[in-house]
Amino acid sequence: MELSPENILIIGSLLLITSILASKTAGKAGIPILLLFLGIGMLAGSDGIGGIEFEDPGVAQFMGILALTYILFSGGLDTKWQAIKPVLGPGLMLSTLGVLLTAIAVGLFSYTLFDFSLLESLLLGAIVSSTDAAAVFSILRAKSIGLKGNLRPLLELESGSNDPMAFFLTIGLTSLISVSGFTWPQLIPVFFLQMFVGGLGGYMMGRGIVLLVNKINLEYEGLYPVLMLGLVIMTYALIDLLEGNGFLGVYVAALTIGNGKMLHKKSLIKFFDGVAWLMQIIMFITLGLLVFPSQVIPVMGFGFVIALFLIFVARPLGVFISLAFFKFKLREKAFVSWVGLRGAVPIVFATFPLIAGIDKSSMLFNIVFFIVLTSVALQATTLSYAARLLHLSVPEGLKRRSLLDLELSEDFKNALIEVELPENASVDGKKIVSLDFPKTCLIVLINRGNKFITPNGLTELHSGDKLMIMMNSEDEDEKIKLALGI
């Protein structure tokens, strides 16, 4: 097929629409949506009925990195600090030590049984060592799986923060194999530099973005999402340019923004949720196009054995050792082990050896692809059952709604008060967003000279204004008065 601009547009739109429409049927049938997206890409490829020839790992890698950047940002933007604070220690242990132990275990297993060198085996382990943010976010939220305790924020924190470690290991081992003279000791300072620059740079960018959005006062509200699209990519690119870990930087920036006081935050959260879904579809279809099923079939045996070892041995090993320092029950550790979902990220990481021209890189890529298929098909379909089996799911009526679902209603309070600002009020001329207003309270209406104003963060308060404020309880009355200077 000749890929003219018109053909590219029609093929791209058909693949996108088909994926979205098919996801509805797949969800009812219990088929993981991510598996469906991969399948559509494979069917459209040169070995499938579509006959589209796509053999450029560089383009696939670029699309994967772009998509993962927005997916991590969306996940971090919707994560509340209050939710992850109690599980910060366990989450960081899982995303660092857990990833390292999983990579080593899979690497040694592959080296023992298969015809790979030690470095090639460890590279395979590194590629599949992290859980996939897109897979975990989409499955936990799309299926509204209700979990007891802090398991859900722990799993989402781990999946959002463990890609940087897996990325570092993949790039490091690829360099050890392909770059002459590159040694293990050289990796240590690179690791600390990447994590430090990524974490600090992400926090600083997040604070800067909040300040910019609150101050810029764009004439058209529809430009704020466009501005954020550019700022997200700039965050990744700038941190990467400073030799930091761009994925870590984007996730930390999103956490900072999502927990800060920023205008249009609710609409931006919903916007980026849609962007994340679009990126998942594009990423999975692109990677599906890159795969040749005829080349995957010969390595299915290798892939299946490694996948089973990863799911039942390597992942539990990493989880149990990482969480040994914290008070988790055996069944909770078992469930965390089972939610070791692999998705598109390992396939994206597997393109780095391909581009570097490493021997057996094509075989590694196809093995990784089959490991992902096995993980999604086996684990994604049984998460709800595993939670019920381990008595970790909550009753249907007690399920916690996701933060995204609550965005429109989380500020609805059970007490309504009216506060009148005195003459020469200390907040006269100040914008609402600049006030140290309680997060659980909301100014819903302003009566100014018998004219009613629906306020937003940019609305300035004036002496004599009558404010209608919704709050949780009367205990917050003093905090409101203090914030308003009365």
Short mmCIF file of C-alpha atoms in Angstrom, two decimals:
data_model
loop_
_atom_site.label_atom_id
_atom_site.label_comp_id
_atom_site.label_asym_id
_atom_site.label_seq_id
_atom_site.Cartn_x
_atom_site.Cartn_y
_atom_site.Cartn_z
CA MET A 1 0.00 0.00 0.00
CA GLU A 2 1.30 3.44 -0.95
CA LEU A 3 1.42 5.62 2.17
CA SER A 4 0.32 8.97 0.81
CA PRO A 5 -0.74 11.69 3.31
CA GLU A 6 -4.38 10.87 2.57
CA ASN A 7 -3.85 7.16 3.18
CA ILE A 8 -1.99 7.82 6.43
CA LEU A 9 -4.86 9.98 7.70
CA ILE A 10 -7.58 7.52 6.76
CA ILE A 11 -5.67 4.50 8.10
CA GLY A 12 -4.77 6.31 11.33
CA SER A 13 -8.33 7.48 11.94
CA LEU A 14 -9.77 4.02 11.19
CA LEU A 15 -7.33 2.34 13.59
CA LEU A 16 -8.13 4.86 16.31
CA ILE A 17 -11.91 4.62 15.90
CA THR A 18 -11.82 0.83 15.60
CA SER A 19 -9.78 0.57 18.81
CA ILE A 20 -12.18 2.76 20.77
CA LEU A 21 -15.33 1.04 19.51
CA ALA A 22 -13.85 -2.42 19.98
CA SER A 23 -12.81 -1.58 23.56
CA LYS A 24 -16.48 -1.44 24.59
CA THR A 25 -17.15 -4.98 23.39
CA ALA A 26 -13.81 -6.22 24.71
CA GLY A 27 -14.53 -4.83 28.17
CA LYS A 28 -17.83 -6.70 28.37
CA ALA A 29 -16.19 -9.90 27.15
CA GLY A 30 -13.42 -9.61 29.76
CA ILE A 31 -10.65 -9.07 27.20
CA PRO A 32 -7.98 -6.60 28.43
CA ILE A 33 -8.24 -3.40 26.41
CA LEU A 34 -4.47 -3.07 26.15
CA LEU A 35 -4.27 -6.53 24.62
CA LEU A 36 -6.92 -5.47 22.12
CA PHE A 37 -4.93 -2.41 21.06
CA LEU A 38 -1.84 -4.54 20.48
CA GLY A 39 -3.90 -7.04 18.50
CA ILE A 40 -5.33 -4.36 16.23
CA GLY A 41 -1.81 -3.10 15.52
CA MET A 42 -0.60 -6.62 14.69
CA LEU A 43 -3.59 -7.28 12.41
CA ALA A 44 -2.94 -4.02 10.58
CA GLY A 45 0.78 -4.83 10.14
CA SER A 46 2.63 -6.48 7.29
CA ASP A 47 1.94 -10.01 8.65
CA GLY A 48 -1.75 -9.19 9.18
CA ILE A 49 -4.73 -8.40 7.01
CA GLY A 50 -3.86 -4.70 6.83
CA GLY A 51 -0.55 -5.25 5.11
CA ILE A 52 0.97 -2.01 6.48
CA GLU A 53 4.75 -2.23 6.34
CA PHE A 54 6.36 -0.62 9.38
CA GLU A 55 9.90 -1.57 10.38
CA ASP A 56 11.30 1.55 12.02
CA PRO A 57 12.16 0.96 15.71
CA GLY A 58 13.37 4.57 15.96
CA VAL A 59 9.92 5.96 15.17
CA ALA A 60 8.28 3.40 17.46
CA GLN A 61 10.69 4.36 20.26
CA PHE A 62 9.99 8.07 19.78
CA MET A 63 6.22 7.48 19.83
CA GLY A 64 6.59 5.27 22.90
CA ILE A 65 8.62 7.82 24.85
CA LEU A 66 6.20 10.60 23.89
CA ALA A 67 3.20 8.51 24.92
CA LEU A 68 4.77 7.35 28.19
CA THR A 69 5.61 10.95 29.08
CA TYR A 70 1.96 12.00 28.86
CA ILE A 71 0.72 8.82 30.57
CA LEU A 72 3.04 9.35 33.55
CA PHE A 73 2.04 13.02 33.72
CA SER A 74 -1.66 12.14 33.73
CA GLY A 75 -1.15 9.54 36.44
CA GLY A 76 0.87 11.89 38.63
CA LEU A 77 -1.57 14.77 38.12
CA ASP A 78 -4.41 12.67 39.51
CA THR A 79 -2.43 11.38 42.52
CA LYS A 80 -3.03 13.10 45.85
CA TRP A 81 -0.13 13.50 48.27
CA GLN A 82 -2.39 12.56 51.19
CA ALA A 83 -3.03 9.20 49.53
CA ILE A 84 0.59 8.27 48.76
CA LYS A 85 2.26 9.77 51.85
CA PRO A 86 1.58 6.70 54.05
CA VAL A 87 3.03 4.38 51.35
CA LEU A 88 5.90 6.56 50.17
CA GLY A 89 8.60 4.36 51.73
CA PRO A 90 7.25 1.01 50.46
CA GLY A 91 6.53 2.53 47.04
CA LEU A 92 10.07 3.82 46.62
CA MET A 93 11.53 0.49 47.77
CA LEU A 94 9.44 -1.38 45.22
CA SER A 95 10.38 1.05 42.44
CA THR A 96 14.13 0.79 43.12
CA LEU A 97 15.19 -2.33 45.02
CA GLY A 98 12.22 -4.32 43.75
CA VAL A 99 13.02 -3.47 40.13
CA LEU A 100 16.72 -4.31 40.62
CA LEU A 101 16.00 -7.68 42.23
CA THR A 102 13.46 -8.58 39.53
CA ALA A 103 15.96 -7.70 36.79
CA ILE A 104 18.74 -9.76 38.40
CA ALA A 105 16.48 -12.77 39.01
CA VAL A 106 15.15 -12.85 35.43
CA GLY A 107 18.66 -12.25 34.09
CA LEU A 108 20.25 -15.13 36.01
CA PHE A 109 17.37 -17.45 35.11
CA SER A 110 17.69 -16.62 31.40
CA TYR A 111 21.48 -17.03 31.53
CA THR A 112 21.15 -20.47 33.14
CA LEU A 113 18.62 -21.92 30.71
CA PHE A 114 19.11 -20.15 27.40
CA ASP A 115 21.89 -19.30 24.98
CA PHE A 116 22.41 -15.70 26.12
CA SER A 117 25.53 -14.06 27.51
CA LEU A 118 25.33 -12.78 31.08
CA LEU A 119 24.97 -9.14 29.98
CA GLU A 120 22.32 -10.03 27.38
CA SER A 121 20.40 -11.98 30.01
CA LEU A 122 20.58 -9.11 32.50
CA LEU A 123 19.47 -6.73 29.74
CA LEU A 124 16.39 -8.88 29.16
CA GLY A 125 15.70 -8.80 32.90
CA ALA A 126 16.09 -5.01 33.02
CA ILE A 127 13.70 -4.49 30.11
CA VAL A 128 10.86 -6.40 31.79
CA SER A 129 11.68 -5.40 35.39
CA SER A 130 9.17 -2.57 35.92
CA THR A 131 5.41 -2.64 36.13
CA ASP A 132 3.68 -0.64 33.44
CA ALA A 133 2.06 2.65 34.48
CA ALA A 134 -0.38 2.66 31.56
CA ALA A 135 -1.51 -0.90 32.30
CA VAL A 136 -1.87 -0.43 36.07
CA PHE A 137 -3.56 3.00 35.88
CA SER A 138 -6.03 1.95 33.19
CA ILE A 139 -6.97 -1.42 34.70
CA LEU A 140 -7.33 -0.27 38.32
CA ARG A 141 -9.31 2.80 37.32
CA ALA A 142 -11.30 1.43 34.39
CA LYS A 143 -12.44 -1.62 36.38
CA SER A 144 -12.91 0.47 39.57
CA ILE A 145 -11.25 -2.26 41.61
CA GLY A 146 -11.86 -1.50 45.27
CA LEU A 147 -8.98 -2.49 47.52
CA LYS A 148 -8.64 -2.42 51.28
CA GLY A 149 -6.15 -0.18 53.05
CA ASN A 150 -3.48 1.64 51.07
CA LEU A 151 -2.91 -1.01 48.41
CA ARG A 152 -4.25 1.02 45.51
CA PRO A 153 -2.13 4.15 46.11
CA LEU A 154 0.89 1.86 46.70
CA LEU A 155 0.39 0.11 43.36
CA GLU A 156 -0.17 3.35 41.45
CA LEU A 157 2.84 5.01 43.11
CA GLU A 158 5.04 2.04 42.28
CA SER A 159 3.91 1.83 38.65
CA GLY A 160 4.38 5.57 38.16
CA SER A 161 7.84 5.74 39.74
CA ASN A 162 9.58 2.49 38.75
CA ASP A 163 10.05 3.22 35.04
CA PRO A 164 13.07 5.50 35.72
CA MET A 165 14.95 2.63 37.41
CA ALA A 166 14.14 0.17 34.61
CA PHE A 167 15.06 2.80 32.02
CA PHE A 168 18.41 3.41 33.73
CA LEU A 169 19.20 -0.32 33.87
CA THR A 170 18.20 -0.81 30.23
CA ILE A 171 20.31 2.09 28.95
CA GLY A 172 23.22 1.13 31.22
CA LEU A 173 23.32 -2.50 30.13
CA THR A 174 22.85 -1.55 26.48
CA SER A 175 25.87 0.74 26.82
CA LEU A 176 27.93 -1.97 28.55
CA ILE A 177 27.28 -4.33 25.63
CA SER A 178 27.57 -1.90 22.72
CA VAL A 179 30.04 0.79 23.86
CA SER A 180 33.68 -0.25 23.99
CA GLY A 181 35.43 0.63 27.23
CA PHE A 182 32.22 1.33 29.19
CA THR A 183 32.40 -0.31 32.65
CA TRP A 184 30.13 -1.04 35.63
CA PRO A 185 31.67 1.59 37.96
CA GLN A 186 30.74 4.31 35.47
CA LEU A 187 27.05 3.52 36.00
CA ILE A 188 27.00 4.44 39.70
CA PRO A 189 27.50 8.23 39.44
CA VAL A 190 25.20 8.29 36.41
CA PHE A 191 22.42 6.69 38.48
CA PHE A 192 22.63 9.22 41.31
CA LEU A 193 22.92 12.14 38.87
CA GLN A 194 19.85 11.00 36.91
CA MET A 195 17.70 10.51 40.00
CA PHE A 196 18.79 13.74 41.69
CA VAL A 197 18.37 15.93 38.63
CA GLY A 198 15.13 14.19 37.69
CA GLY A 199 13.57 14.56 41.15
CA LEU A 200 14.73 18.11 41.86
CA GLY A 201 14.17 19.28 38.29
CA GLY A 202 10.66 17.82 38.24
CA TYR A 203 9.76 19.55 41.51
CA MET A 204 11.11 22.91 40.33
CA MET A 205 9.35 22.61 36.97
CA GLY A 206 6.11 21.70 38.73
CA ARG A 207 6.29 24.75 40.98
CA GLY A 208 7.17 26.94 38.02
CA ILE A 209 4.24 25.63 35.96
CA VAL A 210 1.77 26.30 38.79
CA LEU A 211 3.09 29.86 39.10
CA LEU A 212 2.98 30.42 35.33
CA VAL A 213 -0.58 29.14 34.88
CA ASN A 214 -1.84 31.22 37.82
CA LYS A 215 -0.18 34.41 36.58
CA ILE A 216 -0.39 34.26 32.79
CA ASN A 217 -4.16 35.03 32.56
CA LEU A 218 -4.71 33.81 28.98
CA GLU A 219 -7.56 35.41 27.08
CA TYR A 220 -8.98 32.07 25.94
CA GLU A 221 -9.48 29.28 28.48
CA GLY A 222 -9.05 26.65 25.77
CA LEU A 223 -5.38 27.61 25.47
CA TYR A 224 -4.49 26.31 28.95
CA PRO A 225 -4.52 22.62 27.91
CA VAL A 226 -2.45 23.53 24.83
CA LEU A 227 0.05 25.35 27.04
CA MET A 228 0.27 22.34 29.36
CA LEU A 229 0.93 19.96 26.45
CA GLY A 230 4.00 21.99 25.57
CA LEU A 231 5.14 22.38 29.18
CA VAL A 232 5.02 18.61 29.78
CA ILE A 233 7.30 17.90 26.83
CA MET A 234 9.57 20.77 27.79
CA THR A 235 9.89 19.29 31.30
CA TYR A 236 11.00 15.94 29.92
CA ALA A 237 13.35 17.44 27.32
CA LEU A 238 14.96 19.96 29.69
CA ILE A 239 15.63 17.40 32.42
CA ASP A 240 16.95 14.93 29.86
CA LEU A 241 19.21 17.67 28.48
CA LEU A 242 20.60 18.21 31.99
CA GLU A 243 21.37 14.46 32.13
CA GLY A 244 18.52 13.74 34.53
CA ASN A 245 15.83 11.10 34.21
CA GLY A 246 13.06 12.69 32.18
CA PHE A 247 10.40 10.15 33.19
CA LEU A 248 11.04 10.76 36.89
CA GLY A 249 11.03 14.51 36.29
CA VAL A 250 7.66 14.44 34.52
CA TYR A 251 6.06 12.28 37.24
CA VAL A 252 7.38 14.47 40.08
CA ALA A 253 6.29 17.62 38.22
CA ALA A 254 2.79 16.17 37.81
CA LEU A 255 2.62 15.31 41.53
CA THR A 256 3.68 18.85 42.39
CA ILE A 257 1.11 20.40 40.06
CA GLY A 258 -1.71 18.07 41.10
CA ASN A 259 -1.21 18.89 44.77
CA GLY A 260 -0.72 22.63 44.28
CA LYS A 261 -3.23 25.46 43.98
CA MET A 262 -3.56 25.98 40.26
CA LEU A 263 -6.26 27.49 38.10
CA HIS A 264 -8.24 25.16 35.79
CA LYS A 265 -6.80 22.11 37.54
CA LYS A 266 -10.01 20.08 37.36
CA SER A 267 -10.47 20.64 33.64
CA LEU A 268 -6.79 19.88 33.01
CA ILE A 269 -7.02 16.59 34.92
CA LYS A 270 -9.91 15.49 32.73
CA PHE A 271 -8.17 16.71 29.59
CA PHE A 272 -5.00 14.76 30.35
CA ASP A 273 -7.00 11.65 31.21
CA GLY A 274 -8.24 11.73 27.61
CA VAL A 275 -4.72 12.43 26.33
CA ALA A 276 -3.39 9.45 28.30
CA TRP A 277 -5.95 7.14 26.68
CA LEU A 278 -5.09 8.50 23.25
CA MET A 279 -1.39 7.95 23.93
CA GLN A 280 -2.02 4.39 25.10
CA ILE A 281 -3.92 3.57 21.91
CA ILE A 282 -1.26 5.14 19.67
CA MET A 283 1.59 3.48 21.57
CA PHE A 284 0.10 -0.01 21.58
CA ILE A 285 -1.00 0.14 17.94
CA THR A 286 2.44 1.45 16.86
CA LEU A 287 4.22 -1.31 18.76
CA GLY A 288 1.78 -3.85 17.36
CA LEU A 289 2.65 -2.67 13.85
CA LEU A 290 6.36 -3.04 14.62
CA VAL A 291 5.98 -6.70 15.60
CA PHE A 292 6.05 -9.51 13.05
CA PRO A 293 3.98 -12.41 14.44
CA SER A 294 5.90 -14.81 12.18
CA GLN A 295 9.07 -13.87 14.11
CA VAL A 296 7.40 -14.13 17.52
CA ILE A 297 6.16 -17.70 17.03
CA PRO A 298 9.66 -19.31 17.11
CA VAL A 299 10.45 -17.72 20.50
CA MET A 300 7.06 -18.35 22.15
CA GLY A 301 8.50 -21.21 24.20
CA PHE A 302 11.33 -19.05 25.57
CA GLY A 303 8.96 -16.17 26.23
CA PHE A 304 6.38 -18.30 28.01
CA VAL A 305 8.92 -19.91 30.35
CA ILE A 306 10.49 -16.55 31.22
CA ALA A 307 7.05 -14.97 31.69
CA LEU A 308 6.02 -17.66 34.15
CA PHE A 309 9.30 -17.26 36.06
CA LEU A 310 8.81 -13.48 36.11
CA ILE A 311 5.22 -13.71 37.36
CA PHE A 312 5.59 -16.50 39.91
CA VAL A 313 9.21 -16.14 41.12
CA ALA A 314 11.07 -12.95 40.17
CA ARG A 315 8.28 -10.45 40.88
CA PRO A 316 7.29 -12.02 44.25
CA LEU A 317 10.99 -12.17 45.20
CA GLY A 318 11.39 -8.44 44.56
CA VAL A 319 8.14 -7.59 46.37
CA PHE A 320 8.67 -9.72 49.48
CA ILE A 321 12.24 -8.51 50.02
CA SER A 322 11.35 -4.85 49.36
CA LEU A 323 8.34 -4.93 51.71
CA ALA A 324 10.15 -6.91 54.42
CA PHE A 325 11.02 -3.57 56.05
CA PHE A 326 7.34 -2.60 56.37
CA LYS A 327 4.25 -3.99 58.06
CA PHE A 328 2.36 -5.73 55.28
CA LYS A 329 0.39 -8.94 55.63
CA LEU A 330 1.31 -12.00 53.61
CA ARG A 331 -1.83 -11.74 51.46
CA GLU A 332 -1.13 -8.07 50.73
CA LYS A 333 2.38 -8.92 49.53
CA ALA A 334 0.93 -11.74 47.44
CA PHE A 335 -1.53 -9.37 45.76
CA VAL A 336 1.13 -6.72 45.09
CA SER A 337 3.20 -9.50 43.52
CA TRP A 338 0.31 -10.44 41.25
CA VAL A 339 -0.20 -6.85 40.08
CA GLY A 340 3.16 -6.93 38.31
CA LEU A 341 1.54 -6.00 35.02
CA ARG A 342 3.81 -5.58 32.02
CA GLY A 343 2.56 -3.42 29.19
CA ALA A 344 3.95 -1.29 26.38
CA VAL A 345 6.90 0.10 28.37
CA PRO A 346 9.04 -3.08 28.15
CA ILE A 347 8.39 -3.20 24.40
CA VAL A 348 9.48 0.45 24.09
CA PHE A 349 12.61 -0.28 26.14
CA ALA A 350 13.33 -3.31 23.92
CA THR A 351 13.79 -0.94 20.96
CA PHE A 352 16.98 0.49 22.51
CA PRO A 353 19.04 -2.69 21.89
CA LEU A 354 17.52 -2.85 18.39
CA ILE A 355 18.68 0.66 17.55
CA ALA A 356 22.09 0.02 19.17
CA GLY A 357 22.55 -2.97 16.85
CA ILE A 358 23.19 -5.49 19.62
CA ASP A 359 23.46 -9.15 18.62
CA LYS A 360 20.25 -11.08 19.31
CA SER A 361 18.40 -7.77 19.85
CA SER A 362 15.66 -8.90 17.48
CA MET A 363 15.23 -12.12 19.45
CA LEU A 364 15.15 -10.15 22.72
CA PHE A 365 12.50 -7.84 21.28
CA ASN A 366 10.23 -10.71 20.27
CA ILE A 367 10.69 -12.48 23.62
CA VAL A 368 9.79 -9.29 25.46
CA PHE A 369 6.72 -8.87 23.28
CA PHE A 370 5.48 -12.36 24.14
CA ILE A 371 6.20 -11.81 27.86
CA VAL A 372 3.99 -8.71 27.72
CA LEU A 373 1.20 -10.63 25.96
CA THR A 374 1.36 -13.35 28.61
CA SER A 375 1.38 -10.87 31.50
CA VAL A 376 -1.58 -8.85 30.25
CA ALA A 377 -3.59 -11.93 29.26
CA LEU A 378 -2.97 -13.76 32.55
CA GLN A 379 -2.73 -11.05 35.19
CA ALA A 380 -4.98 -8.28 33.88
CA THR A 381 -7.93 -10.63 33.53
CA THR A 382 -7.64 -11.99 37.07
CA LEU A 383 -6.97 -8.90 39.23
CA SER A 384 -10.52 -8.70 40.59
CA TYR A 385 -10.59 -12.44 41.27
CA ALA A 386 -7.19 -12.30 43.02
CA ALA A 387 -8.38 -9.44 45.24
CA ARG A 388 -11.51 -11.40 46.24
CA LEU A 389 -9.54 -14.62 46.75
CA LEU A 390 -7.13 -12.86 49.11
CA HIS A 391 -9.99 -11.01 50.87
CA LEU A 392 -8.58 -7.64 49.88
CA SER A 393 -11.50 -6.29 47.86
CA VAL A 394 -14.12 -4.08 49.46
CA PRO A 395 -17.88 -4.63 49.02
CA GLU A 396 -19.38 -3.09 45.89
CA GLY A 397 -21.21 -0.37 47.81
CA LEU A 398 -18.08 0.66 49.70
CA LYS A 399 -15.76 1.08 46.73
CA ARG A 400 -13.71 4.25 46.71
CA ARG A 401 -14.42 6.30 43.66
CA SER A 402 -11.32 7.39 41.79
CA LEU A 403 -10.08 10.92 42.31
CA LEU A 404 -10.89 11.67 38.69
CA ASP A 405 -14.51 10.56 39.17
CA LEU A 406 -14.80 12.82 42.20
CA GLU A 407 -13.36 15.93 40.58
CA LEU A 408 -16.74 17.54 40.02
CA SER A 409 -18.11 16.67 43.43
CA GLU A 410 -15.20 16.60 45.84
CA ASP A 411 -15.78 20.22 46.92
CA PHE A 412 -19.47 19.75 47.68
CA LYS A 413 -19.79 20.40 51.42
CA ASN A 414 -22.46 19.79 54.06
CA ALA A 415 -22.50 23.30 55.50
CA LEU A 416 -23.19 26.61 53.77
CA ILE A 417 -22.29 29.95 55.36
CA GLU A 418 -22.39 33.58 54.30
CA VAL A 419 -19.46 35.86 55.09
CA GLU A 420 -19.48 39.62 54.42
CA LEU A 421 -16.14 41.33 53.91
CA PRO A 422 -15.82 44.52 55.96
CA GLU A 423 -14.79 47.93 54.62
CA ASN A 424 -11.04 48.17 53.98
CA ALA A 425 -10.76 44.38 54.16
CA SER A 426 -7.20 43.06 54.10
CA VAL A 427 -8.08 40.83 51.14
CA ASP A 428 -9.47 43.72 49.06
CA GLY A 429 -8.14 43.36 45.50
CA LYS A 430 -6.65 39.92 46.08
CA LYS A 431 -7.39 36.96 43.82
CA ILE A 432 -9.01 33.90 45.37
CA VAL A 433 -6.18 31.63 44.23
CA SER A 434 -3.67 33.67 46.24
CA LEU A 435 -5.56 33.21 49.54
CA ASP A 436 -4.50 30.65 52.11
CA PHE A 437 -8.01 29.21 51.92
CA PRO A 438 -8.78 25.78 53.45
CA LYS A 439 -8.63 23.09 50.73
CA THR A 440 -11.89 21.57 51.96
CA CYS A 441 -13.85 24.82 51.51
CA LEU A 442 -15.14 26.52 48.37
CA ILE A 443 -16.44 30.00 47.58
CA VAL A 444 -19.44 29.18 45.40
CA LEU A 445 -21.09 32.59 44.97
CA ILE A 446 -20.32 36.28 45.49
CA ASN A 447 -22.99 38.93 46.02
CA ARG A 448 -21.48 42.23 44.92
CA GLY A 449 -23.88 45.17 44.92
CA ASN A 450 -26.86 42.81 44.45
CA LYS A 451 -25.18 41.28 41.43
CA PHE A 452 -24.27 37.62 41.69
CA ILE A 453 -20.88 36.42 40.48
CA THR A 454 -19.79 32.82 40.01
CA PRO A 455 -16.13 33.02 41.08
CA ASN A 456 -13.03 31.20 39.92
CA GLY A 457 -9.44 31.38 41.04
CA LEU A 458 -8.79 34.65 39.17
CA THR A 459 -11.76 36.47 40.74
CA GLU A 460 -10.70 39.45 42.87
CA LEU A 461 -12.42 40.06 46.19
CA HIS A 462 -13.60 43.53 47.20
CA SER A 463 -14.68 45.10 50.46
CA GLY A 464 -18.41 44.67 50.99
CA ASP A 465 -18.60 41.40 49.06
CA LYS A 466 -20.95 38.78 50.49
CA LEU A 467 -19.42 35.34 50.03
CA MET A 468 -21.39 32.08 50.01
CA ILE A 469 -18.96 29.42 51.23
CA MET A 470 -19.43 25.64 51.38
CA MET A 471 -17.45 23.78 54.04
CA ASN A 472 -17.24 20.40 55.75
CA SER A 473 -18.07 21.44 59.29
CA GLU A 474 -18.33 24.41 61.59
CA ASP A 475 -14.84 23.66 62.86
CA GLU A 476 -13.47 25.29 59.69
CA ASP A 477 -15.23 28.58 60.36
CA GLU A 478 -12.19 30.05 62.11
CA LYS A 479 -9.83 28.96 59.33
CA ILE A 480 -12.05 30.73 56.78
CA LYS A 481 -12.13 33.94 58.79
CA LEU A 482 -8.37 33.82 59.24
CA ALA A 483 -7.84 33.36 55.49
CA LEU A 484 -10.16 36.32 54.77
CA GLY A 485 -8.55 38.50 57.44
CA ILE A 486 -11.74 39.08 59.42
#
